[in-house]
C-alpha positions as a printed NumPy array, in Angstrom:
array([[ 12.34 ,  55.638,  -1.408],
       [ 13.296,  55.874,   2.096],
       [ 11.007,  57.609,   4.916],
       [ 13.034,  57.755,   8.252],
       [ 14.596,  61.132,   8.319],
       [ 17.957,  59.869,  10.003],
       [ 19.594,  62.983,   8.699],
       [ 16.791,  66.208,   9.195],
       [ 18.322,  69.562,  10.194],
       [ 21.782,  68.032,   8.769],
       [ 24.067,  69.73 ,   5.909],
       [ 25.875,  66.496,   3.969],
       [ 28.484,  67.544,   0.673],
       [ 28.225,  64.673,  -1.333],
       [ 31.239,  64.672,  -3.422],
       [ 30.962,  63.525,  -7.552],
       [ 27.007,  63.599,  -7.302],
       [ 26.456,  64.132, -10.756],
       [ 26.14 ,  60.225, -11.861],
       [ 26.199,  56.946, -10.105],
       [ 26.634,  56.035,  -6.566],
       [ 27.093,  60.108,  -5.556],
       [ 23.844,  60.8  ,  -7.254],
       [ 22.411,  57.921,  -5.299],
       [ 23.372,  59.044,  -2.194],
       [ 22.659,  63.032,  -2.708],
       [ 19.175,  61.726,  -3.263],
       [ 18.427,  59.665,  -0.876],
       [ 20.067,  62.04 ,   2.165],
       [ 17.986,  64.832,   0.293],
       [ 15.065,  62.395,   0.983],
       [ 15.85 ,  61.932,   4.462],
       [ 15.804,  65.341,   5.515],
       [ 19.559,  66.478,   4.924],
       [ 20.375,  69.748,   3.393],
       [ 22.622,  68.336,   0.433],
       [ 25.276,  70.149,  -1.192],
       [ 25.912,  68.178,  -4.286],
       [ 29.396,  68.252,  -5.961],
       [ 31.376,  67.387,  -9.407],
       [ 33.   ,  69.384, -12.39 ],
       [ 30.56 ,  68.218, -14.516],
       [ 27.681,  70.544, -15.205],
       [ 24.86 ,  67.398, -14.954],
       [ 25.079,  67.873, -11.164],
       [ 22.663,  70.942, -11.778],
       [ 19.856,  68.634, -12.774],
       [ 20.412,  66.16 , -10.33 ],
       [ 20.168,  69.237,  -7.615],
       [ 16.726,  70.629,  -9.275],
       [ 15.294,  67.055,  -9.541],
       [ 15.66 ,  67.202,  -5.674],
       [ 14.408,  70.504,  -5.394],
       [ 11.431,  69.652,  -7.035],
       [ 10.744,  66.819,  -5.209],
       [ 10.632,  69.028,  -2.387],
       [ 14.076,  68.714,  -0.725],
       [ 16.673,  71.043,   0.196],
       [ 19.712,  71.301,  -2.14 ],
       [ 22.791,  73.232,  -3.616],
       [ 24.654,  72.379,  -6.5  ],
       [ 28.246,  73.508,  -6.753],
       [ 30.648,  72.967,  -9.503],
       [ 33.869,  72.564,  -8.656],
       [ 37.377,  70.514,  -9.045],
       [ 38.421,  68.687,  -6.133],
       [ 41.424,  67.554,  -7.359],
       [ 43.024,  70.804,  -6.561],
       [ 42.818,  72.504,  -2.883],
       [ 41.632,  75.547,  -3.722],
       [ 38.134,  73.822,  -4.932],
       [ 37.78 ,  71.551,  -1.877],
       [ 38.009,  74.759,  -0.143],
       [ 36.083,  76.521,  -2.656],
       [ 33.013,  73.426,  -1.718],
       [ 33.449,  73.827,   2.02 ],
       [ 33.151,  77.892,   1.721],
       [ 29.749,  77.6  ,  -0.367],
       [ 28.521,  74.935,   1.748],
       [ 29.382,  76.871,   5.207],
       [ 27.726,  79.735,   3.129],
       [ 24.946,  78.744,   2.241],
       [ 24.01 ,  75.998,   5.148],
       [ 26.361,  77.806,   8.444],
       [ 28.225,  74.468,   8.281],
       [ 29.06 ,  71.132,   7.24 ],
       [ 27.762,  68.062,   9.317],
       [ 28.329,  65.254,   7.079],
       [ 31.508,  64.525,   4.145],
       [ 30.953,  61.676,   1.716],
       [ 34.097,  62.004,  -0.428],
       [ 33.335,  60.043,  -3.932],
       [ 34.898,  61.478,  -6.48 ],
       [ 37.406,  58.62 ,  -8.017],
       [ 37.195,  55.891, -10.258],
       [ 39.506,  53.691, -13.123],
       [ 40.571,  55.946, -15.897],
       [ 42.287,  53.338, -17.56 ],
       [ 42.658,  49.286, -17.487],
       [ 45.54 ,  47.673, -18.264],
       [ 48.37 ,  45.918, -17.025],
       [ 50.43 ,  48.191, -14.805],
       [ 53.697,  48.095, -17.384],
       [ 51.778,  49.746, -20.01 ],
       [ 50.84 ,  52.662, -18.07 ],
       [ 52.486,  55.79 , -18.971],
       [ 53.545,  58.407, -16.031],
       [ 51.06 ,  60.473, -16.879],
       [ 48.491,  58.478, -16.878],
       [ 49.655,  57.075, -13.707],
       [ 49.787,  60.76 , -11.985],
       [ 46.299,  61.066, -13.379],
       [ 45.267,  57.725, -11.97 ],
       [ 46.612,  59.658,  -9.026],
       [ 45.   ,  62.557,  -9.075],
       [ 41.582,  61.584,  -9.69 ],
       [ 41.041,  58.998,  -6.751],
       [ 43.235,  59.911,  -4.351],
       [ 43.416,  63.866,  -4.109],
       [ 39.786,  64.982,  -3.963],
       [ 39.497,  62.519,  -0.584],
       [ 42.516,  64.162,   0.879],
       [ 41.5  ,  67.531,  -0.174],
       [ 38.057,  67.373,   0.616],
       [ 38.909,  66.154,   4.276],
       [ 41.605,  68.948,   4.434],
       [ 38.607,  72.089,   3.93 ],
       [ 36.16 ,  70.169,   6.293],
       [ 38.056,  69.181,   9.109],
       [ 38.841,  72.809,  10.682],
       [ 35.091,  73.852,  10.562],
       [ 33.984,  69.98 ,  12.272],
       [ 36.657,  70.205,  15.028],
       [ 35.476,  74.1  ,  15.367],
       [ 32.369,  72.299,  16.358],
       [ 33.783,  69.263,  17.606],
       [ 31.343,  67.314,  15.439],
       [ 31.098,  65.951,  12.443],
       [ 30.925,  62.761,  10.371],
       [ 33.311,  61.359,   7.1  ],
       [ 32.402,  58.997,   4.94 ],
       [ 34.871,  58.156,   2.282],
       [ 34.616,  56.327,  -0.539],
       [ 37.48 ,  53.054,  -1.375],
       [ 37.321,  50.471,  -3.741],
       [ 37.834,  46.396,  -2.988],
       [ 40.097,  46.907,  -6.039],
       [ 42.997,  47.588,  -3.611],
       [ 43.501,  43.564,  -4.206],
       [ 42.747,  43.427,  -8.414],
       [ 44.255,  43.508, -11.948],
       [ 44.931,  45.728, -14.403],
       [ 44.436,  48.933, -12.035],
       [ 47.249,  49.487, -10.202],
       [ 47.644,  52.796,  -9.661],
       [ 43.85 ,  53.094,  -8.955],
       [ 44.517,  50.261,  -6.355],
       [ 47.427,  52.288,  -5.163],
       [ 45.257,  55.679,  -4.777],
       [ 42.446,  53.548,  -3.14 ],
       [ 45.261,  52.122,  -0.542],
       [ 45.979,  55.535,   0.317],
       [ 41.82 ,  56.172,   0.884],
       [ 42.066,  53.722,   3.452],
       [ 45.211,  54.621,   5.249],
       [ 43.757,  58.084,   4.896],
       [ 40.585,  57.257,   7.296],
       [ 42.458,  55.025,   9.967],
       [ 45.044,  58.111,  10.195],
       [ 42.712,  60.532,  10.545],
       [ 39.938,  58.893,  12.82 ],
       [ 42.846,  57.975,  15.171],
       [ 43.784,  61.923,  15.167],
       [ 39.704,  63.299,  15.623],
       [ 38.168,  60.845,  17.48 ],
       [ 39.021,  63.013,  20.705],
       [ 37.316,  65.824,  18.516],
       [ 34.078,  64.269,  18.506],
       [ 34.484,  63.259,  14.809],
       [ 33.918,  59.962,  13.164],
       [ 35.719,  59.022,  10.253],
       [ 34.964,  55.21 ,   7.948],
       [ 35.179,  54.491,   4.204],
       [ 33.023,  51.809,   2.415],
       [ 35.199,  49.913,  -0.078],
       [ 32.67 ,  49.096,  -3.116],
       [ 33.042,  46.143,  -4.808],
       [ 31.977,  45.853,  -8.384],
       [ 28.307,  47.603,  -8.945],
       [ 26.035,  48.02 , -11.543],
       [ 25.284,  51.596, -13.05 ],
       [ 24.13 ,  53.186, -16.067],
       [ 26.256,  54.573, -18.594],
       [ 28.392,  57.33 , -17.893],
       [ 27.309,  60.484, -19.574],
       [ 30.477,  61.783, -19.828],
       [ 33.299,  59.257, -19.749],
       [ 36.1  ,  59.374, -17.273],
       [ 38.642,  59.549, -19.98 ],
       [ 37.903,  60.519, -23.94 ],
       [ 39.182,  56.941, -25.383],
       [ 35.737,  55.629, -23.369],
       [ 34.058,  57.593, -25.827],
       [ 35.216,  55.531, -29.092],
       [ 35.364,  51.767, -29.721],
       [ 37.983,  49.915, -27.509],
       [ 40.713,  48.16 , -29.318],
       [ 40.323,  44.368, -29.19 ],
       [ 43.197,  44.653, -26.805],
       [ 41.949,  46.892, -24.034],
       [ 38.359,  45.186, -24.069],
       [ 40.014,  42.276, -23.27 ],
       [ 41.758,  43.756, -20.339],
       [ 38.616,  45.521, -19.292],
       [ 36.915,  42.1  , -19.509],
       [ 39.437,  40.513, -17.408],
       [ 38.905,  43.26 , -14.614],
       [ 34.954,  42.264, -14.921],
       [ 35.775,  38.668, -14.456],
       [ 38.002,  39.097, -11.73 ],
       [ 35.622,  40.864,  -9.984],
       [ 32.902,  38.373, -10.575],
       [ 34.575,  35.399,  -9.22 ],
       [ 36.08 ,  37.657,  -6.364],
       [ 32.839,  37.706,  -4.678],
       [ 30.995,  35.406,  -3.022],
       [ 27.882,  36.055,  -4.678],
       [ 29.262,  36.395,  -7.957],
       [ 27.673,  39.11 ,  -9.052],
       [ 27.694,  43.031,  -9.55 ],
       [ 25.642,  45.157,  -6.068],
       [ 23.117,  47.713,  -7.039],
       [ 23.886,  51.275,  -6.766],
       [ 21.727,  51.273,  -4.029],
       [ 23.224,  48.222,  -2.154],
       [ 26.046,  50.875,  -1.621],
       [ 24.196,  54.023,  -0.793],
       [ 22.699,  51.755,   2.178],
       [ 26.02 ,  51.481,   3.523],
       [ 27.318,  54.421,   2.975],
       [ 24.267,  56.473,   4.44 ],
       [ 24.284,  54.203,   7.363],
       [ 27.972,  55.093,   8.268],
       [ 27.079,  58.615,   7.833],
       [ 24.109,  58.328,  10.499],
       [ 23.774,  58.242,  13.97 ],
       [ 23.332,  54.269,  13.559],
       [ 26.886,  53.908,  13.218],
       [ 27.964,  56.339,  16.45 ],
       [ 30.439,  54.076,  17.62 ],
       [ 32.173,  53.058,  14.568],
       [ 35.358,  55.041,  13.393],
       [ 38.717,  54.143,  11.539],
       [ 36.803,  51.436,  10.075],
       [ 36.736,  50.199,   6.437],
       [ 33.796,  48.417,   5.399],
       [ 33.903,  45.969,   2.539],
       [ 30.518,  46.184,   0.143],
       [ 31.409,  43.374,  -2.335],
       [ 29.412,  40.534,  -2.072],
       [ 31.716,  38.651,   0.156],
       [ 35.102,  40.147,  -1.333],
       [ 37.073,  41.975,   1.239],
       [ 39.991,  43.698,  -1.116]])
């Protein structure tokens, strides 16, 4: 457990907090003094909120999906609400629906692909920014994936790609607004089953075919790093939170590899 309190006084929306690295993060901010509004569609983020409040830290949970404006603005609003406004964005919401070679993705799966790691990072930077050049002030941390340069997840990649050319863009625009904006590109990391899948064939058997598709996106990413291995969820959450802090005041535009060695 961390004890500096890097982020006391500070309101951060952490963005798909319900499981994985977002939960990591919402706790650990929440344990560093930050008032943390946590955010997913998926009802769990309402235990991961009173586990936080219990442990004596200030949070909010909010349900809502960011892959439509109207519930990135719908965040920002509660947040501003409940907190008078928003310091800190870590945009996480995203991940690999499917995994398979591109030429067997169907368009809708590839809109969905899309939709799910691309839009909630646009979206979510689109309801914060007025408020944090209001103030001119304020700190994004998005999330990427090292998968820009991998297999059998190209539209991911391709969503991912657009992460990244999202936070150059826009930390170009704000830095004259006193606003920082980085991404941390994950590499492959280690984290407990999903408790709800991101799509429903997760939650039957694969066919031989697709495990061995999904296995070849494992290997890849294995022998892409350096250290040939999978990072911890909390290997990322370092990063991440250290971007978000006043540690990292003069970076901006900046995408940081966390891969073991892999750069994407």
């Amino acid at each position: 457990m961390r004890t500096t309190q890097r982020f006391a006084g500070r309101t951060m929306i952490v963005t798909g907090a319900a499981q994985g690295i977002g939960r990591g993060v919402a706790m650990s901010a929440a344990a560093e003094g930050a008032n943390v509004v946590l955010v997913d569609r998926a009802t769990l983020v309402e235990e991961v909120a009173a586990g936080i409040l219990a442990a004596g830290g200030a949070a909010l949970s909010v349900n809502a999906d960011l892959e439509t404006y109207a519930g990135a603005q719908a965040m920002v609003a509660t947040a501003t609400a409940a907190f008078g406004h928003v310091d800190i964005l870590i945009n996480n919401v995203g991940g690999t629906i499917w995994a398979k070679p591109y030429e067997h993705y169907a368009e809708a799966e590839i809109e969905a692909e899309i939709r799910r790691s691309l839009f909630p990072t646009l979206w979510g930077c689109r309801a914060v920014l007025p408020g944090m050049v209001e103030r001119r002030a304020g700190v994004i941390v998005n999330v990427s994936s090292i998968a820009t340069r991998g297999i059998h997840r190209v539209p991911y990649a391709a969503a991912k790609g657009g992460v990244n050319a999202l936070t150059a863009s826009l930390a170009f625009e704000h830095a004259a607004d006193g606003i920082r904006i980085n991404a941390v590109a994950t590499g492959g990391t280690e984290a407990p089953p999903r408790r709800i899948p991101r799509n429903t064939q997760q939650q039957s058997e694969q066919s031989e075919q697709e495990s061995k598709w999904y296995q070849a996106i494992v290997d890849q990413t294995v022998s892409s790093s350096l250290m040939h291995r999978y990072g911890t969820i909390e290997e990322q959450v370092g990063v991440i939170l250290f971007l978000a802090s006043d540690e990292a005041s003069y970076m901006t535009g900046t995408v940081v590899p966390v891969g073991g060695g892999d750069l994407g």
